[in-house]
Short mmCIF file of N, CA and C in Angstrom, two decimals:
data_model
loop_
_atom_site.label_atom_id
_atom_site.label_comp_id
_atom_site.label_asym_id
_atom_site.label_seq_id
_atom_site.Cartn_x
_atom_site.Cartn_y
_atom_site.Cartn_z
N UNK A 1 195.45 228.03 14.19
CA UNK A 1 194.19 228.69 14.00
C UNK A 1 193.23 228.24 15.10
N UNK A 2 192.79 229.11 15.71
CA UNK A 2 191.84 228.89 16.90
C UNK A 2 190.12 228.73 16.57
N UNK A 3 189.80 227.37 17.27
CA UNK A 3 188.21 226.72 16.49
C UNK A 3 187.20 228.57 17.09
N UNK A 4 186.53 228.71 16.48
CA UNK A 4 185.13 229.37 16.71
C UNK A 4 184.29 228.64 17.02
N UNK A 5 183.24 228.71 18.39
CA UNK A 5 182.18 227.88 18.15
C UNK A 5 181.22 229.35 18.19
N UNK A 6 180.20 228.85 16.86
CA UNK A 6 179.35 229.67 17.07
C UNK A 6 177.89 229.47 17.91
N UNK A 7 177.70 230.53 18.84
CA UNK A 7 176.80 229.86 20.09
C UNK A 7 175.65 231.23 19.41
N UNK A 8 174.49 230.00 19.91
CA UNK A 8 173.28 230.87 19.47
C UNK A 8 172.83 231.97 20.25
N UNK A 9 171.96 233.20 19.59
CA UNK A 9 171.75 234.13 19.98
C UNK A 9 170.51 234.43 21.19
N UNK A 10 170.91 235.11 22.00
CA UNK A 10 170.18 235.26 23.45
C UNK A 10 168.50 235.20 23.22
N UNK A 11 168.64 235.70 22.28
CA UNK A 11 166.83 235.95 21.85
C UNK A 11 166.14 234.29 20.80
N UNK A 12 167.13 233.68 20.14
CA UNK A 12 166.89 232.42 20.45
C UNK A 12 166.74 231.53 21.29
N UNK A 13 168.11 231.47 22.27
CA UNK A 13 167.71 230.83 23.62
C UNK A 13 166.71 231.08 24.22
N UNK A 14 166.18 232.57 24.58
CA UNK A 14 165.10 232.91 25.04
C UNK A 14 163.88 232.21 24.57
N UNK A 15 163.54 232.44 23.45
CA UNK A 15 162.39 231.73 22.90
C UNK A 15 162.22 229.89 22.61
N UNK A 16 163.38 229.58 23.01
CA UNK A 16 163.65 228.22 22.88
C UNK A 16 162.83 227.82 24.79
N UNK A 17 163.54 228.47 25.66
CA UNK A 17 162.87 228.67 27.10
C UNK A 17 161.96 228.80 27.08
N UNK A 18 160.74 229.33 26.45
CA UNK A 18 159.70 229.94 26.60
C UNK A 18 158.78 229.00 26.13
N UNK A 19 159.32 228.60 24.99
CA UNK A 19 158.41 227.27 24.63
C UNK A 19 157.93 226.09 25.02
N UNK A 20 157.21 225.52 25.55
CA UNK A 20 156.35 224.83 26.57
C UNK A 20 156.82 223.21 26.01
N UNK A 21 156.60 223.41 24.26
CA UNK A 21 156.80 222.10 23.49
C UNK A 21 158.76 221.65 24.09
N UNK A 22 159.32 222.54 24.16
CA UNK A 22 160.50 222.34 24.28
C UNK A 22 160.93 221.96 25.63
N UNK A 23 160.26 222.42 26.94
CA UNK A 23 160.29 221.52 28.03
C UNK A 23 159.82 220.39 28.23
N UNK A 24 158.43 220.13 27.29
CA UNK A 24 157.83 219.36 27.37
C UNK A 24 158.91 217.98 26.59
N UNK A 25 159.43 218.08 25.67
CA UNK A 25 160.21 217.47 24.52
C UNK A 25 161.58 216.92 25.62
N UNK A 26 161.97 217.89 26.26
CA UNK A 26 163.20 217.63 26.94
C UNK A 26 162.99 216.83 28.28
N UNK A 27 162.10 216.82 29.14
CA UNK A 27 161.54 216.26 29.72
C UNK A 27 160.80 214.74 29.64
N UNK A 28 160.38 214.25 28.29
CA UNK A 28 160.09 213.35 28.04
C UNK A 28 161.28 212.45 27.76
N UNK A 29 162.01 213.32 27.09
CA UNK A 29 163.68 212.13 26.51
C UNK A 29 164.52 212.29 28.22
N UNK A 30 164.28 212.97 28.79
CA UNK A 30 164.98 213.06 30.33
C UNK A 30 164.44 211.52 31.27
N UNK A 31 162.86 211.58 31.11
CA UNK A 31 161.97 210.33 31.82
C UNK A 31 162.28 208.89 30.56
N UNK A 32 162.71 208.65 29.44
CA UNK A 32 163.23 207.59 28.63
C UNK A 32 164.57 207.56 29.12
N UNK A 33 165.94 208.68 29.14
CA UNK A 33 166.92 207.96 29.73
C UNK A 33 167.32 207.77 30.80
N UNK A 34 166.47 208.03 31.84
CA UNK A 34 166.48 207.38 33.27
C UNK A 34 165.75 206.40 33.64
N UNK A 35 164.76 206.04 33.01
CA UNK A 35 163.50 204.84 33.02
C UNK A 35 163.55 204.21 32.04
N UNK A 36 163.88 204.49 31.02
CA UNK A 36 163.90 203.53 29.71
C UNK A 36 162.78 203.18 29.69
N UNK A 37 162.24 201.61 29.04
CA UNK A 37 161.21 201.56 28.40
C UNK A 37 159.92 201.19 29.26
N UNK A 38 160.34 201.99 30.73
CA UNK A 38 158.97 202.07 31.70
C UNK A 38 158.46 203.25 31.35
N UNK A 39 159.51 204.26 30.71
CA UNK A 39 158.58 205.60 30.62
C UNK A 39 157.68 205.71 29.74
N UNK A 40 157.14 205.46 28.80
CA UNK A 40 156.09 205.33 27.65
C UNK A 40 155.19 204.63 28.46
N UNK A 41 155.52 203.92 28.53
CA UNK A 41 153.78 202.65 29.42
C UNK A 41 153.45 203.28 30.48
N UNK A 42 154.59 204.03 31.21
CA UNK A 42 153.69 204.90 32.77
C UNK A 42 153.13 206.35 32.11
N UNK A 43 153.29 206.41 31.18
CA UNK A 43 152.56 208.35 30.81
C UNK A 43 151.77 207.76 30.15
N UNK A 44 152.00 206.71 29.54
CA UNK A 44 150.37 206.44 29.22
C UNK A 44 149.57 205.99 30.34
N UNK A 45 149.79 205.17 31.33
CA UNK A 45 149.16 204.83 32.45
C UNK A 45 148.11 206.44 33.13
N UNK A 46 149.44 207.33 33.40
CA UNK A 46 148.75 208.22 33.95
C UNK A 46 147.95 209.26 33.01
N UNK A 47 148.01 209.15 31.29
CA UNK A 47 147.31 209.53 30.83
C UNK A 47 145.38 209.26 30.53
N UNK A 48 145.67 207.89 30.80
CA UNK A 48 144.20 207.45 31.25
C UNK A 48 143.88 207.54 32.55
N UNK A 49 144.95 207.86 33.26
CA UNK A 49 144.03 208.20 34.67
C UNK A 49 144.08 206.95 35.41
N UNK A 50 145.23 206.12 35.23
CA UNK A 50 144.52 204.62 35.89
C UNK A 50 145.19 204.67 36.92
N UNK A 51 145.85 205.78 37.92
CA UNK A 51 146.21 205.48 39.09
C UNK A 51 145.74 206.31 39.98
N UNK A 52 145.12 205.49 41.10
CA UNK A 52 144.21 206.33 41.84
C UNK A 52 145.06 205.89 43.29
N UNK A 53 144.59 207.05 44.10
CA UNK A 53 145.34 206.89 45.67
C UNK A 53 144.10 206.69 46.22
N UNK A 54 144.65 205.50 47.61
CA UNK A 54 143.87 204.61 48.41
C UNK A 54 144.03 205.57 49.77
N UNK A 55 143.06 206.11 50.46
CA UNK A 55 143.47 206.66 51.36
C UNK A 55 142.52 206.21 53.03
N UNK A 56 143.20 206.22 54.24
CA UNK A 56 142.03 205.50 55.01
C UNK A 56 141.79 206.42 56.07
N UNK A 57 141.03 206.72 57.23
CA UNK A 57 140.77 207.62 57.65
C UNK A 57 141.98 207.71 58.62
N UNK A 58 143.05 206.80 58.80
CA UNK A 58 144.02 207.23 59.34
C UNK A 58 145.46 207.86 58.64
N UNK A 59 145.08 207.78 57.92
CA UNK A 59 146.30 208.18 56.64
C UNK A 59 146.93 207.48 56.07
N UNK A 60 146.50 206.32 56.58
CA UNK A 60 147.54 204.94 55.54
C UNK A 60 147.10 205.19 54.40
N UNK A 61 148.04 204.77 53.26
CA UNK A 61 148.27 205.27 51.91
C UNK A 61 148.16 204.49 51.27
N UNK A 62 148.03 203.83 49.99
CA UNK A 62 148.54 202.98 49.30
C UNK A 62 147.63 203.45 47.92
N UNK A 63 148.26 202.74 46.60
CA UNK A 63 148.18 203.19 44.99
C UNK A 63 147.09 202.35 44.58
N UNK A 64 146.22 202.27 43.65
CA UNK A 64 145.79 201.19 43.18
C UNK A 64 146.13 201.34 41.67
N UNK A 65 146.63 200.66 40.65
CA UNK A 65 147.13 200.90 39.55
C UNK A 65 146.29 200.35 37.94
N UNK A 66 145.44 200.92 37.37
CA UNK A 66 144.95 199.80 36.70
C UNK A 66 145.97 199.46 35.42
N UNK A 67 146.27 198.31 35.23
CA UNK A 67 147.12 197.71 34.60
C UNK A 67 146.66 197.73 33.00
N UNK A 68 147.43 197.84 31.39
CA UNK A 68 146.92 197.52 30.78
C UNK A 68 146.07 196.46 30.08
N UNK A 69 146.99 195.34 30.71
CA UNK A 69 146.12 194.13 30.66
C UNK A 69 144.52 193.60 31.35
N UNK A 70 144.23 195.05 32.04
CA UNK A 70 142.74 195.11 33.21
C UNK A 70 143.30 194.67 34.21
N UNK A 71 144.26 194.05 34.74
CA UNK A 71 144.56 193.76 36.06
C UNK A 71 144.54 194.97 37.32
N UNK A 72 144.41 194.98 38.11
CA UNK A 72 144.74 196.09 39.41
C UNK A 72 146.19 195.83 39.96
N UNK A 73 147.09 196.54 40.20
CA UNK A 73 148.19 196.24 40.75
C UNK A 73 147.84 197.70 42.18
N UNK A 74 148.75 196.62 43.08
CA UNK A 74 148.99 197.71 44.22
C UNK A 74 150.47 198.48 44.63
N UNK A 75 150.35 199.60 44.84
CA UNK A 75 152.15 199.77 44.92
C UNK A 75 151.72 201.15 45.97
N UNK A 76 153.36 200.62 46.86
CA UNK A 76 153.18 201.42 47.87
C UNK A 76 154.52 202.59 47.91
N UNK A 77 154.17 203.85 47.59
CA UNK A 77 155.41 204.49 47.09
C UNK A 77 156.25 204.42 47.71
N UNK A 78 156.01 204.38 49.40
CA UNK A 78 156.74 205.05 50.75
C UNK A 78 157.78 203.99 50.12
N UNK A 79 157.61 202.35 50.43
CA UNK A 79 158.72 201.52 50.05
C UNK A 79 158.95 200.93 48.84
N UNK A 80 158.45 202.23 47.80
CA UNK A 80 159.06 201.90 46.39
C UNK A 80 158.55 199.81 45.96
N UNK A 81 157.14 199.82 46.07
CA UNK A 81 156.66 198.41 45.86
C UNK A 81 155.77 198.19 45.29
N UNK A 82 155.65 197.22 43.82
CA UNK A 82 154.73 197.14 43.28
C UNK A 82 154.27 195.29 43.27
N UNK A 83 152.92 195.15 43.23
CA UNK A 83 152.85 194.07 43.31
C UNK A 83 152.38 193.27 41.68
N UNK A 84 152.95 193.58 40.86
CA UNK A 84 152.98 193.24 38.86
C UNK A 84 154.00 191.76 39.91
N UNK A 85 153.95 191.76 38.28
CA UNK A 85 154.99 190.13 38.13
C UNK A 85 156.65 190.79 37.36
N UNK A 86 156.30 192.16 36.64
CA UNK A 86 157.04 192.68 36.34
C UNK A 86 157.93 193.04 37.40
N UNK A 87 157.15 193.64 38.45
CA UNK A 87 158.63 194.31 39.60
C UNK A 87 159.14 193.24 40.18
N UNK A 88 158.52 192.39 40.58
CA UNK A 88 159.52 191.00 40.83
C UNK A 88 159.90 190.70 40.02
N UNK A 89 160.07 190.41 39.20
CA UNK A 89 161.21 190.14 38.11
C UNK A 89 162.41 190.62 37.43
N UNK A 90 162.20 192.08 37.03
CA UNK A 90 162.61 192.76 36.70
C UNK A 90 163.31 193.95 37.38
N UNK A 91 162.69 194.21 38.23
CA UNK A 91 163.49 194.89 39.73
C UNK A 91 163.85 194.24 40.81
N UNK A 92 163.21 193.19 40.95
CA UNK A 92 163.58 192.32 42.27
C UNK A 92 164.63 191.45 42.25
N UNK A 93 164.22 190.20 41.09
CA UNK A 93 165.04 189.02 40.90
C UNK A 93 166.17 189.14 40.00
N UNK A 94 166.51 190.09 39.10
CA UNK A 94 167.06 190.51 38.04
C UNK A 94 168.36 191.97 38.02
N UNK A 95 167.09 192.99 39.09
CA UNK A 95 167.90 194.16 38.75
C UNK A 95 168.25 194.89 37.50
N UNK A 96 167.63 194.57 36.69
CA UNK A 96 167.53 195.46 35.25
C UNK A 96 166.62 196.73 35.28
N UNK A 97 166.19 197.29 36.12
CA UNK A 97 165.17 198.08 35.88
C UNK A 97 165.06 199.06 37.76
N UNK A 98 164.60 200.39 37.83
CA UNK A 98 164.51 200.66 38.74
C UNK A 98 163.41 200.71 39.44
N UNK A 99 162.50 200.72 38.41
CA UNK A 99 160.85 200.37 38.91
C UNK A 99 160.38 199.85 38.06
N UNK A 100 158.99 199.53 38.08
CA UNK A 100 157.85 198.60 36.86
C UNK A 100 157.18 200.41 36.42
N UNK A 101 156.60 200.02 35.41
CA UNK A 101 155.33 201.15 34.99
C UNK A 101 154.64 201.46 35.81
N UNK A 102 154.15 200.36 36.72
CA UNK A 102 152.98 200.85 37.72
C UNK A 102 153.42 202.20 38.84
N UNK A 103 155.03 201.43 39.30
CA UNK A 103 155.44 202.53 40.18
C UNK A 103 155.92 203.72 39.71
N UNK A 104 155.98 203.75 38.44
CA UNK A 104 156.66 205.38 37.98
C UNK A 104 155.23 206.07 37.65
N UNK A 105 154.29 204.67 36.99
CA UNK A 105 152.91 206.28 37.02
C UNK A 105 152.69 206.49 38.31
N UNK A 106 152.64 205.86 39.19
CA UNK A 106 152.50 206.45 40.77
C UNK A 106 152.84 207.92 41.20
N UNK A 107 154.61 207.61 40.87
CA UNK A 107 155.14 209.03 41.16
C UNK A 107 155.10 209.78 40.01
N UNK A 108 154.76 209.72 38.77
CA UNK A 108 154.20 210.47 37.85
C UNK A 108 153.03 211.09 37.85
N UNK A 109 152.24 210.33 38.58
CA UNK A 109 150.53 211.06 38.58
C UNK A 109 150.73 212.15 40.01
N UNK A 110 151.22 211.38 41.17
CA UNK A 110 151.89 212.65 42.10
C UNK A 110 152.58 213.78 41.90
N UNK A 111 153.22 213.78 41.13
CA UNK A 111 153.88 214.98 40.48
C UNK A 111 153.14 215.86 39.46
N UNK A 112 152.50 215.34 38.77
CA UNK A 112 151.32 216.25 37.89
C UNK A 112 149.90 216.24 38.66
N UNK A 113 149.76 215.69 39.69
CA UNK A 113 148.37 216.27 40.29
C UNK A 113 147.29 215.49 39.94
N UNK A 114 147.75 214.25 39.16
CA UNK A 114 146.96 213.15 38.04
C UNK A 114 146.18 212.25 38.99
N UNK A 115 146.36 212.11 40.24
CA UNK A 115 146.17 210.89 40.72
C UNK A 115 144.46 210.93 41.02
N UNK A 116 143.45 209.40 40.78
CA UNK A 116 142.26 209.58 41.41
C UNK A 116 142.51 209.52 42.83
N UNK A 117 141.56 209.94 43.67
CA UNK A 117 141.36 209.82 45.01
C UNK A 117 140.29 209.13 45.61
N UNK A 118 140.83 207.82 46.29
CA UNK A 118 139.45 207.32 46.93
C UNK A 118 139.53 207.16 48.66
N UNK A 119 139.09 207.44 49.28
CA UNK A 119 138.63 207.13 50.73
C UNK A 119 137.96 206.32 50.99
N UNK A 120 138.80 205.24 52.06
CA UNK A 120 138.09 203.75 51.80
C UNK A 120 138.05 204.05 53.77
N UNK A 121 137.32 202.92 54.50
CA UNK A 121 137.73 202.98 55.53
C UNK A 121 138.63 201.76 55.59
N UNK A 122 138.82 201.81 57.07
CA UNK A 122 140.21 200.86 57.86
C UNK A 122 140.20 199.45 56.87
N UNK A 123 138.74 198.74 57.71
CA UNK A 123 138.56 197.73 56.90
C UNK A 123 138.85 197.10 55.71
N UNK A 124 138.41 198.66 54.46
CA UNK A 124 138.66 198.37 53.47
C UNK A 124 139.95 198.39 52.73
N UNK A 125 140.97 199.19 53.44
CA UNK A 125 142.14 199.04 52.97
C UNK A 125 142.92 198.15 53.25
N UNK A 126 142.61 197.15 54.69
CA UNK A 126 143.14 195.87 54.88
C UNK A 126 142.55 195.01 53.97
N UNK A 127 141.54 194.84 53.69
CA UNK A 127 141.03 193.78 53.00
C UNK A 127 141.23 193.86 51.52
N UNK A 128 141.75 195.14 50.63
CA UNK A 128 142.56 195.52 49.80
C UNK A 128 143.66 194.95 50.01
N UNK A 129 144.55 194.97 51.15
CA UNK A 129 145.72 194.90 50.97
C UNK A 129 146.00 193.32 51.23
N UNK A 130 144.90 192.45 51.79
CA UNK A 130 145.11 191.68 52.11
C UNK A 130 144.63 190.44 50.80
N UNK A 131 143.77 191.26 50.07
CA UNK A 131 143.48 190.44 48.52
C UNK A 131 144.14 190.39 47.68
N UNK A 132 145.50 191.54 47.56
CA UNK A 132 146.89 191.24 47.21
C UNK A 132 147.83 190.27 47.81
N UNK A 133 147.62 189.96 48.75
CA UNK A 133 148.05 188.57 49.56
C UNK A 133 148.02 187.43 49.12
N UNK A 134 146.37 187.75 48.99
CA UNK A 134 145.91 186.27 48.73
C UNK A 134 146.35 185.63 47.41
N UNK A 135 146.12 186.98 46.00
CA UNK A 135 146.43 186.46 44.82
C UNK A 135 148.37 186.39 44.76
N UNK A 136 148.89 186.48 45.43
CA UNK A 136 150.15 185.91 45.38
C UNK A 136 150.59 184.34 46.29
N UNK A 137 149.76 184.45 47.44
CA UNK A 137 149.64 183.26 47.84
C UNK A 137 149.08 181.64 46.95
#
């Protein structure tokens, strides 16, 4: 006896497509099993808005991230780098993880259009980048 599978009807599928909740739904469990438990802490990140792009009048780039704990983290997408204690640890020293929260709301707020925008000059983005220095030094 040969199995039947019964496959749903075109005008279901259709309306299953159409539904916004249902990309939205599939999409969220898509960003949990490729990120695991960075994806919840970065959509919330970029749901408050806490990642803003650093931009200088030459185009150098860089993230500023506000952390839940109030901290600022900096992360630079081009080389996939965050400066948490988490990405060293956990991506760096460890390898359990492919990014921290900070760097997936990065490329999460880039992808939805989320990101703040600030224009700093030269100065100020060295001396940004260089006060991340210091607090690891």
């Amino acid at each position: 006896m040969a199995l039947r599978l019964k496959l749903p009807n075109a005008t279901l599928v259709k309306g299953m497509l159409a539904d916004s909740s249902f990309w939205t739904t599939m999409a969220f469990e898509g960003l949990k099993f490729v990120f695991g438990p960075s994806a919840v802490p970065a959509l919330d990140l970029v749901d408050h808005r806490s990642v803003t792009r650093v931009v200088s009048p030459s185009g150098r780039t860089a993230y500023q991230v506000l952390g839940t704990s109030g901290k600022l983290y900096t992360c630079y997408s081009s080389c996939h780098f965050c400066t948490c204690p988490a990405f060293g640890f956990t991506v760096l020293q460890k390898s359990e993880s492919l990014l921290c929260k900070h760097i997936l709301a990065v490329y999460l707020s880039q992808a939805m259009g989320a990101c703040q925008e600030l224009t700093v000059s030269e100065e100020q983005l060295t001396n940004i980048l260089l006060a991340e220095e210091e607090d690891e030094g």
